[in-house]
Coordinates of C-alpha atoms (C1' of nucleotides) in Angstrom, one line a residue:
Chain Z
M1 CA 40.4 151.3 94.6
R2 CA 40.4 149.9 98.2
D3 CA 43.9 150.9 98.9
F4 CA 43.3 154.7 97.5
Q5 CA 40.5 155.0 99.9
T6 CA 42.3 153.7 103.0
S7 CA 45.8 155.9 102.2
T8 CA 44.1 159.1 101.4
P9 CA 42.9 160.2 105.0
T10 CA 46.5 160.7 106.2
A11 CA 46.8 163.4 103.8
A12 CA 44.2 165.4 105.5
P13 CA 46.2 168.4 107.2
P14 CA 45.4 168.7 111.2
L15 CA 44.1 171.8 110.3
Y16 CA 41.1 170.5 108.8
Q17 CA 40.6 168.1 111.8
S18 CA 38.1 170.3 113.8
V19 CA 36.5 173.5 114.1
R20 CA 34.7 174.3 117.3
G21 CA 36.0 170.6 118.8
E22 CA 33.8 169.2 116.2
P23 CA 35.3 166.6 113.3
I24 CA 35.0 168.9 110.0
D25 CA 34.2 165.9 108.2
Q26 CA 30.5 166.4 109.7
M27 CA 30.1 169.9 108.8
G28 CA 27.6 170.2 106.0
V29 CA 25.6 167.7 104.5
R30 CA 27.3 164.3 103.6
M31 CA 26.8 163.2 100.1
T32 CA 28.1 160.1 98.0
F33 CA 28.9 159.8 94.2
A34 CA 29.8 157.1 92.0
R35 CA 32.3 156.9 89.4
D36 CA 32.3 159.7 86.7
E37 CA 28.8 161.0 88.3
E38 CA 28.7 165.0 88.1
L39 CA 28.7 166.9 91.4
Y40 CA 27.7 170.1 89.5
A41 CA 28.2 171.3 85.8
Q42 CA 29.9 174.0 84.1
E43 CA 27.6 177.3 84.2
E44 CA 25.5 175.9 87.2
D45 CA 24.7 178.2 90.0
A46 CA 27.6 178.2 92.7
D47 CA 25.9 178.7 95.7
L48 CA 27.8 175.8 97.5
V49 CA 31.0 174.7 98.2
Y50 CA 32.1 171.3 99.1
R51 CA 34.8 169.0 100.9
V52 CA 36.4 165.7 99.8
V53 CA 35.9 163.5 102.4
S54 CA 37.0 160.1 100.8
G55 CA 38.0 159.5 97.2
A56 CA 38.9 161.8 94.7
V57 CA 37.4 164.6 92.3
R58 CA 38.2 166.3 89.4
T59 CA 37.2 169.8 87.7
T60 CA 37.0 170.2 83.8
C61 CA 36.5 172.5 81.3
L62 CA 35.2 171.7 77.6
M63 CA 35.9 174.3 75.0
S64 CA 33.2 174.8 72.2
D65 CA 35.6 173.2 69.6
G66 CA 35.9 169.9 71.8
R67 CA 39.2 170.8 73.6
R68 CA 39.0 169.4 77.0
H69 CA 41.0 170.9 80.0
V70 CA 41.1 169.5 83.8
G71 CA 41.6 172.1 85.9
A72 CA 42.3 170.1 89.2
F73 CA 42.3 167.0 91.0
Y74 CA 40.9 167.1 95.0
F75 CA 41.6 164.8 97.4
A76 CA 40.5 164.0 101.1
G77 CA 40.0 167.3 103.0
E78 CA 40.5 169.5 100.3
F79 CA 37.5 172.2 99.7
F80 CA 36.5 172.8 96.0
G81 CA 33.8 174.8 94.1
M82 CA 34.4 178.4 95.7
E83 CA 33.8 180.9 92.7
S84 CA 34.0 184.5 92.6
G85 CA 30.9 184.9 90.4
D86 CA 27.6 183.3 90.5
A87 CA 28.5 180.2 88.5
H88 CA 30.7 177.5 88.4
R89 CA 33.2 178.1 85.3
F90 CA 34.3 174.3 85.7
S91 CA 32.4 170.9 85.8
A92 CA 33.3 168.7 88.9
E93 CA 33.0 164.9 88.1
A94 CA 34.1 161.9 90.8
L95 CA 37.1 159.9 89.9
C96 CA 35.9 156.8 91.8
D97 CA 33.2 156.2 94.3
T98 CA 33.6 159.4 96.5
V99 CA 31.7 160.7 99.7
V100 CA 31.6 164.8 100.3
T101 CA 30.0 167.4 102.5
V102 CA 28.5 170.0 101.0
M103 CA 27.6 173.5 102.4
K104 CA 25.7 176.6 101.9
R105 CA 28.3 179.4 100.6
T106 CA 25.8 182.0 102.4
I107 CA 26.1 180.0 106.0
A108 CA 29.9 179.4 105.8
E109 CA 30.4 183.0 104.8
R110 CA 28.3 183.9 108.1
D111 CA 30.6 182.0 110.4
V112 CA 33.9 183.7 110.9
Q113 CA 35.9 180.2 111.7
I114 CA 35.1 178.6 108.7
E115 CA 35.7 181.8 106.4
R116 CA 38.8 181.7 107.7
L117 CA 39.1 178.2 106.9
L118 CA 37.9 178.5 103.3
W119 CA 40.1 181.2 103.3
T120 CA 43.7 179.3 104.1
S121 CA 42.0 176.3 101.7
T122 CA 41.7 178.9 98.9
V123 CA 45.3 180.4 99.9
Q124 CA 46.7 176.9 99.6
E125 CA 44.6 175.9 96.3
L126 CA 46.1 179.6 94.6
A127 CA 49.8 178.0 95.1
R128 CA 49.2 174.7 93.9
T129 CA 47.9 176.6 90.6
H130 CA 50.6 178.5 90.5
E131 CA 52.7 175.5 90.3
H132 CA 50.8 174.4 88.1
L133 CA 50.8 177.3 85.5
L134 CA 54.9 176.9 85.9
L135 CA 54.6 173.1 85.0
L136 CA 52.4 174.0 81.9
S137 CA 54.4 177.1 81.0
R138 CA 58.1 176.3 81.1
M139 CA 58.3 172.1 81.3
T140 CA 58.8 169.6 79.1
A141 CA 56.7 166.4 78.1
V142 CA 58.9 164.2 80.2
E143 CA 59.2 166.9 83.3
K144 CA 55.1 167.4 83.4
V145 CA 54.6 163.8 84.0
A146 CA 57.5 163.3 86.3
T147 CA 56.2 166.4 88.4
F148 CA 53.2 164.9 88.4
L149 CA 53.6 161.7 89.8
T150 CA 55.7 163.2 92.4
D151 CA 53.3 165.7 93.4
M152 CA 50.5 162.7 93.3
A153 CA 53.3 160.6 95.4
T154 CA 53.0 163.7 97.9
R155 CA 49.5 164.4 98.4
Q156 CA 48.9 160.8 99.3
G157 CA 51.4 160.6 101.9
R158 CA 53.3 157.5 100.4
P159 CA 56.3 158.7 98.2
E160 CA 57.3 155.3 96.8
L161 CA 54.0 153.8 95.8
V162 CA 51.5 155.8 93.7
F163 CA 47.6 155.3 92.8
L164 CA 46.4 157.0 90.0
P165 CA 42.5 157.3 90.5
M166 CA 42.2 158.9 87.0
G167 CA 42.8 157.7 83.6
R168 CA 45.4 158.7 81.4
Q169 CA 43.3 161.0 79.0
D170 CA 42.7 163.2 82.7
I171 CA 46.1 163.1 83.0
A172 CA 46.7 164.3 79.7
D173 CA 44.1 167.0 79.9
Y174 CA 45.6 168.2 83.1
L175 CA 49.4 168.4 81.8
G176 CA 48.5 169.7 78.6
L177 CA 49.6 166.8 76.8
T178 CA 47.9 164.0 74.9
I179 CA 47.5 160.6 76.0
E180 CA 50.0 159.3 73.6
T181 CA 53.0 161.4 74.9
V182 CA 51.5 160.6 78.7
S183 CA 52.0 157.1 77.7
R184 CA 55.7 157.5 75.9
M185 CA 57.0 159.6 78.8
I186 CA 55.9 156.9 81.8
G187 CA 57.7 154.4 79.6
Q188 CA 60.4 156.6 79.1
L189 CA 60.4 157.1 83.0
Q190 CA 60.1 153.6 83.5
A191 CA 63.1 152.6 80.8
E192 CA 65.4 154.9 82.5
G193 CA 64.8 152.9 85.8
F194 CA 63.2 155.9 87.9
I195 CA 59.8 154.2 88.6
E196 CA 58.2 150.8 87.9
L197 CA 54.6 150.1 86.6
Q198 CA 52.8 147.6 89.2
D199 CA 49.8 148.0 86.9
T200 CA 48.4 150.9 84.6
R201 CA 47.3 152.5 87.9
H202 CA 49.8 151.6 90.5
I203 CA 53.6 153.0 90.0
R204 CA 56.3 152.2 92.2
V205 CA 58.8 154.8 92.6
R206 CA 62.2 153.4 92.6
T207 CA 64.6 156.5 93.5
R208 CA 62.7 159.5 94.6
G209 CA 65.9 161.8 94.4
S210 CA 66.6 161.0 90.7
L211 CA 62.8 161.3 89.9
L212 CA 63.0 164.6 91.2
K213 CA 66.0 165.8 89.0
R214 CA 63.6 164.9 86.4
C215 CA 61.1 167.4 87.5
A216 CA 63.2 170.3 86.6
Chain X
M1 CA 53.4 205.4 80.7
R2 CA 50.9 208.4 81.7
D3 CA 47.7 207.2 79.8
F4 CA 48.0 204.1 81.7
Q5 CA 48.5 205.9 84.9
T6 CA 45.0 207.7 84.5
S7 CA 43.5 204.7 82.3
T8 CA 43.6 202.1 85.5
P9 CA 42.2 203.4 88.6
T10 CA 38.7 203.2 86.3
A11 CA 39.4 199.1 86.9
A12 CA 39.2 198.9 90.5
P13 CA 35.7 197.3 91.5
P14 CA 33.7 199.2 93.3
L15 CA 33.9 196.9 96.0
Y16 CA 37.4 197.9 96.7
Q17 CA 37.1 201.8 97.3
S18 CA 36.5 201.9 101.3
V19 CA 36.5 200.0 104.4
R20 CA 34.5 201.6 107.3
G21 CA 34.4 204.6 105.0
E22 CA 37.9 205.1 104.5
P23 CA 39.6 204.7 101.2
I24 CA 41.3 201.7 101.0
D25 CA 44.2 203.1 99.3
Q26 CA 45.1 204.9 102.8
M27 CA 45.2 201.6 104.3
G28 CA 48.7 200.3 105.2
V29 CA 52.1 202.2 104.4
R30 CA 52.4 203.7 100.8
M31 CA 55.5 203.1 99.0
T32 CA 56.9 203.9 95.6
F33 CA 58.9 201.7 93.2
A34 CA 60.9 202.6 90.1
R35 CA 60.7 201.0 87.0
D36 CA 62.1 197.1 87.1
E37 CA 62.4 197.7 91.0
E38 CA 62.1 194.6 93.1
L39 CA 59.3 194.6 95.4
Y40 CA 59.9 191.2 97.2
A41 CA 62.4 187.9 95.9
Q42 CA 61.9 184.4 95.6
E43 CA 62.4 182.6 98.5
E44 CA 61.8 185.7 101.3
D45 CA 59.9 185.7 103.8
A46 CA 55.9 186.5 103.1
D47 CA 54.9 188.8 105.8
L48 CA 53.7 191.4 104.1
V49 CA 50.6 192.1 101.5
Y50 CA 50.4 194.3 98.9
R51 CA 48.0 196.2 97.0
V52 CA 48.7 198.4 93.7
V53 CA 47.7 201.7 93.9
S54 CA 48.9 202.9 90.6
G55 CA 51.1 201.7 87.9
A56 CA 51.8 197.7 87.4
V57 CA 53.3 194.3 88.9
R58 CA 54.4 191.5 87.6
T59 CA 55.5 188.3 89.5
T60 CA 58.2 186.0 88.1
C61 CA 59.8 182.8 88.7
L62 CA 63.4 181.4 87.7
M63 CA 63.9 177.8 87.2
S64 CA 67.2 176.2 88.2
D65 CA 68.6 176.2 84.5
G66 CA 67.6 179.7 83.5
R67 CA 64.0 179.0 82.3
R68 CA 62.0 182.0 83.4
H69 CA 58.1 182.4 84.1
V70 CA 55.7 185.0 84.3
G71 CA 52.9 184.2 86.8
A72 CA 50.5 187.1 86.8
F73 CA 50.5 190.8 86.0
Y74 CA 48.6 193.3 89.0
F75 CA 46.9 196.4 88.1
A76 CA 45.4 199.4 90.3
G77 CA 43.1 197.9 92.9
E78 CA 44.5 194.4 92.9
F79 CA 45.8 192.4 95.9
F80 CA 49.0 190.1 95.9
G81 CA 51.6 188.6 97.7
M82 CA 49.1 186.3 99.9
E83 CA 50.9 182.9 100.3
S84 CA 50.0 179.6 102.2
G85 CA 53.5 179.0 103.3
D86 CA 56.0 181.4 105.1
A87 CA 58.1 182.4 102.2
H88 CA 57.4 183.8 98.5
R89 CA 57.1 181.3 95.7
F90 CA 57.8 184.1 93.3
S91 CA 59.5 187.3 93.0
A92 CA 57.6 190.8 92.4
E93 CA 58.7 193.7 90.0
A94 CA 57.5 197.3 88.9
L95 CA 56.8 197.3 85.4
C96 CA 56.6 201.1 85.4
D97 CA 56.7 203.4 88.1
T98 CA 54.3 202.2 90.7
V99 CA 52.7 203.0 94.2
V100 CA 51.6 200.4 96.5
T101 CA 49.8 200.0 99.8
V102 CA 51.9 197.4 102.2
M103 CA 50.1 195.8 105.2
K104 CA 51.4 193.3 108.0
R105 CA 49.7 190.0 107.2
T106 CA 49.1 189.5 110.9
I107 CA 47.4 193.0 111.1
A108 CA 45.2 191.8 107.7
E109 CA 44.1 188.7 109.6
R110 CA 43.2 190.3 112.7
D111 CA 40.6 192.7 111.3
V112 CA 37.5 190.6 109.9
Q113 CA 36.8 193.3 107.3
I114 CA 40.2 193.5 105.9
E115 CA 40.1 189.8 105.9
R116 CA 37.1 189.1 104.0
L117 CA 38.3 191.7 101.3
L118 CA 41.7 189.6 100.8
W119 CA 39.5 186.6 100.7
T120 CA 37.4 187.8 97.8
S121 CA 40.4 188.9 96.2
T122 CA 42.1 185.4 96.2
V123 CA 39.0 184.0 94.9
Q124 CA 39.0 186.2 91.8
E125 CA 42.6 185.8 91.4
L126 CA 42.4 181.9 91.6
A127 CA 39.2 182.1 89.2
R128 CA 41.9 184.4 86.9
T129 CA 44.5 181.8 87.7
H130 CA 42.2 179.0 86.4
E131 CA 41.8 180.7 83.2
H132 CA 45.5 181.2 82.7
L133 CA 45.5 177.6 83.2
L134 CA 43.2 176.8 80.5
L135 CA 45.2 179.5 77.7
L136 CA 48.3 177.7 78.5
S137 CA 47.3 173.9 78.5
R138 CA 45.0 174.3 75.5
M139 CA 45.3 177.2 73.2
T140 CA 47.2 177.6 70.4
A141 CA 49.7 180.8 70.2
V142 CA 47.8 183.0 68.3
E143 CA 44.9 182.0 70.3
K144 CA 47.0 183.0 73.3
V145 CA 47.5 186.3 72.0
A146 CA 44.3 187.2 71.2
T147 CA 43.0 186.3 74.5
F148 CA 46.1 188.1 76.3
L149 CA 45.3 191.2 74.6
T150 CA 41.3 191.2 75.3
D151 CA 42.3 190.4 79.0
M152 CA 44.3 193.5 79.2
A153 CA 41.6 195.3 77.1
T154 CA 39.2 194.5 79.8
R155 CA 41.0 195.2 82.6
Q156 CA 42.3 198.3 81.4
G157 CA 38.5 199.2 80.9
R158 CA 39.0 200.6 77.4
P159 CA 38.5 197.8 74.7
E160 CA 39.6 199.3 71.8
L161 CA 43.3 200.7 72.4
V162 CA 45.4 198.4 74.5
F163 CA 48.3 199.8 76.5
L164 CA 51.1 197.1 77.4
P165 CA 53.1 198.0 80.1
M166 CA 55.2 194.9 79.8
G167 CA 57.8 194.3 77.4
R168 CA 57.7 191.2 74.5
Q169 CA 59.5 188.8 76.9
D170 CA 57.3 189.5 79.8
I171 CA 54.5 188.6 77.5
A172 CA 56.3 185.3 76.2
D173 CA 57.0 184.2 79.6
Y174 CA 53.2 184.7 80.9
L175 CA 51.9 182.8 77.6
G176 CA 54.7 179.9 77.5
L177 CA 55.7 181.2 74.2
T178 CA 59.2 182.6 73.0
I179 CA 59.5 186.4 71.9
E180 CA 59.7 185.7 68.4
T181 CA 56.3 183.7 68.4
V182 CA 54.8 186.7 70.3
S183 CA 55.6 188.7 67.5
R184 CA 54.8 186.4 64.7
M185 CA 51.3 186.0 66.1
I186 CA 50.8 189.7 66.8
G187 CA 51.8 190.4 63.2
Q188 CA 49.5 187.8 62.1
L189 CA 46.6 189.4 63.9
Q190 CA 47.7 192.6 62.4
A191 CA 47.7 191.1 58.8
E192 CA 44.4 189.5 59.6
G193 CA 43.0 193.1 60.4
F194 CA 41.9 192.3 63.9
I195 CA 44.1 194.9 65.4
E196 CA 46.3 197.8 64.3
L197 CA 49.6 198.7 65.8
Q198 CA 49.8 202.5 66.8
D199 CA 53.3 201.7 68.2
T200 CA 54.8 198.5 70.1
R201 CA 53.2 199.3 73.3
H202 CA 49.9 200.9 72.0
I203 CA 47.7 198.4 70.2
R204 CA 44.1 199.6 68.6
V205 CA 41.3 196.9 68.7
R206 CA 39.7 197.3 65.2
T207 CA 37.0 194.5 65.6
R208 CA 36.2 193.1 69.2
G209 CA 33.9 190.5 68.3
S210 CA 35.9 189.0 66.2
L211 CA 39.0 189.5 67.8
L212 CA 37.1 187.4 70.5
K213 CA 36.5 184.5 67.7
R214 CA 40.5 184.1 67.8
C215 CA 40.4 183.5 71.6
A216 CA 38.9 179.8 70.9
Chain W
dC1 C1' 32.1 128.0 85.0
dA2 C1' 34.9 128.6 80.5
dT3 C1' 34.1 130.8 76.8
dC4 C1' 32.7 134.4 73.3
dT5 C1' 31.9 139.0 72.1
dC6 C1' 31.9 143.8 73.2
dC7 C1' 33.9 148.0 74.8
dT8 C1' 36.8 150.7 76.7
dC9 C1' 41.2 152.3 77.5
dC10 C1' 46.4 151.7 76.8
dG11 C1' 50.8 151.3 74.3
dT12 C1' 53.4 152.2 69.6
dA13 C1' 54.9 153.7 65.3
dG14 C1' 55.5 156.9 61.1
dA15 C1' 54.0 161.3 59.1
dA16 C1' 52.9 165.9 59.7
dA17 C1' 52.1 170.4 62.1
dC18 C1' 53.5 173.5 65.3
dC19 C1' 56.4 176.0 68.0
dC20 C1' 61.5 176.8 68.8
dT21 C1' 66.2 177.6 67.7
dT22 C1' 69.6 180.6 65.4
dA23 C1' 70.7 184.5 62.6
dG24 C1' 70.6 188.8 61.0
dG25 C1' 68.7 193.6 60.1
dG26 C1' 66.6 197.8 61.8
dG27 C1' 64.9 201.4 64.9
dA28 C1' 64.3 203.7 69.3
dA29 C1' 66.4 205.5 73.4
dA30 C1' 71.0 206.8 76.4
Chain U
dT1 C1' 77.7 205.7 68.6
dT2 C1' 76.5 202.1 71.7
dT3 C1' 73.0 199.6 73.6
dC4 C1' 68.8 197.5 73.9
dC5 C1' 64.5 195.7 72.4
dC6 C1' 61.7 194.2 68.6
dC7 C1' 60.9 192.2 64.3
dT8 C1' 61.8 188.6 60.0
dA9 C1' 63.4 184.7 57.5
dA10 C1' 65.1 179.8 57.5
dG11 C1' 65.9 175.1 59.3
dG12 C1' 65.5 171.8 62.9
dG13 C1' 63.3 169.4 67.0
dT14 C1' 59.5 168.3 69.9
dT15 C1' 55.0 167.2 70.3
dT16 C1' 50.7 166.3 68.0
dC17 C1' 47.9 163.6 64.6
dT18 C1' 46.3 159.6 62.5
dA19 C1' 46.0 154.9 62.4
dC20 C1' 46.6 150.4 64.4
dG21 C1' 47.1 146.2 67.5
dG22 C1' 46.7 144.7 72.3
dA23 C1' 45.1 144.0 76.8
dG24 C1' 41.9 143.5 80.5
dG25 C1' 36.4 144.1 82.4
dA26 C1' 31.7 143.3 81.9
dG27 C1' 27.7 140.7 80.0
dA28 C1' 25.5 136.9 77.7
dT29 C1' 25.1 132.6 76.5
dG30 C1' 25.8 127.3 76.8

DNA sequence: CATCTCCTCCGTAGAAACCCTTAGGGGAAA
DNA sequence: TTTCCCCTAAGGGTTTCTACGGAGGAGATG
């Protein structure tokens, strides 16, 4: 976990660094969550917006028959929890020990600068989500896993060594695969020489260019 | 096409009706596009934002090996074309004869009211996109088609008779299926008595409650 | 500190289900 | 007629489902 904590702050875009000269990390109330602790639940009132300071968060959606879907992962510097309606459509949980800042939605919407920041963040998330759509609808299993790994590497700002704060089940539910297929595809990428597993959560990318070819 | 033109304006939320007392339809420059005409292309500069006045628009993404992906459909009252970067990641085409209003992004961002409208619209689209993700990642073929039909019915504001301005290929590329599977599933829903085909583009929903059960 | 057990998570293999590919025919529009 | 799009059917491939075994961590015990 520790190397993850120290690596992610570099991923925060410069845009997010300050508002009115204040470090944006200090905007709102600081809160800490333990691994697997719930930040908010599905159907809960969505009157707060969140921003990751350190650690990582996943949003999940549970269907009535038990099928599970992971909507997104959020890392340091990223906003989440904005909803168009009154209630959260997903629940949010901490992947590891995580610090976030929390702000009332009504307060954020009263400040033009903060609102603009939120809008920029929302458009960025929309773009990421569209990429996710493309991945889910038209990629093969091995392409999904390769794309996921390069995306994680990029967002962590360290293309040669990826740390995965989430388990295999989370990856599977994010990519629309089963846990077995994820394992098989990681094994296949390793057998083909694209990646090397240091342990189950640390993956060394050998030839980034070649791995990108497996991304479709 | 005609019944579609008359039915969609009712789908526009009240929020979009006016800004500063002006009908928002008159914001920006009015443009008309013919069926299958391109509004903008993938990789093109994204310095404009669009809003559908009448008709319908699809956004598509073409992969290098020819695989095709439909990102979204937009109907009267909805904004599209906002990007986080400088370039469009998708191309946009008219599904039928379509009227849109076009506005410079820089102008939109200078007006606080318009900017807020855009943000609201973006958050709504993000929510719709998250629903689309859930559909693609964890639904079966028949659930995808059933969900698609109920979504179209809802957005057209006429739950009992759905008009599909897009072809089967567009539906398939939107749902991550093949055209044959879409046909089979529509046939299956018809055989099970949930829907009835008037012609290939007009579908009568017999028992909405039952169809919703097929949506997972 | 070593060892044991429990528990969770990860990896592998075979069978089965699901969906896609391929091929062919029909109907509407140009 | 020609062309394009849609529907149907059969075979094959990819992914999932089911089942089993191994690795590693947490906690209890001596």
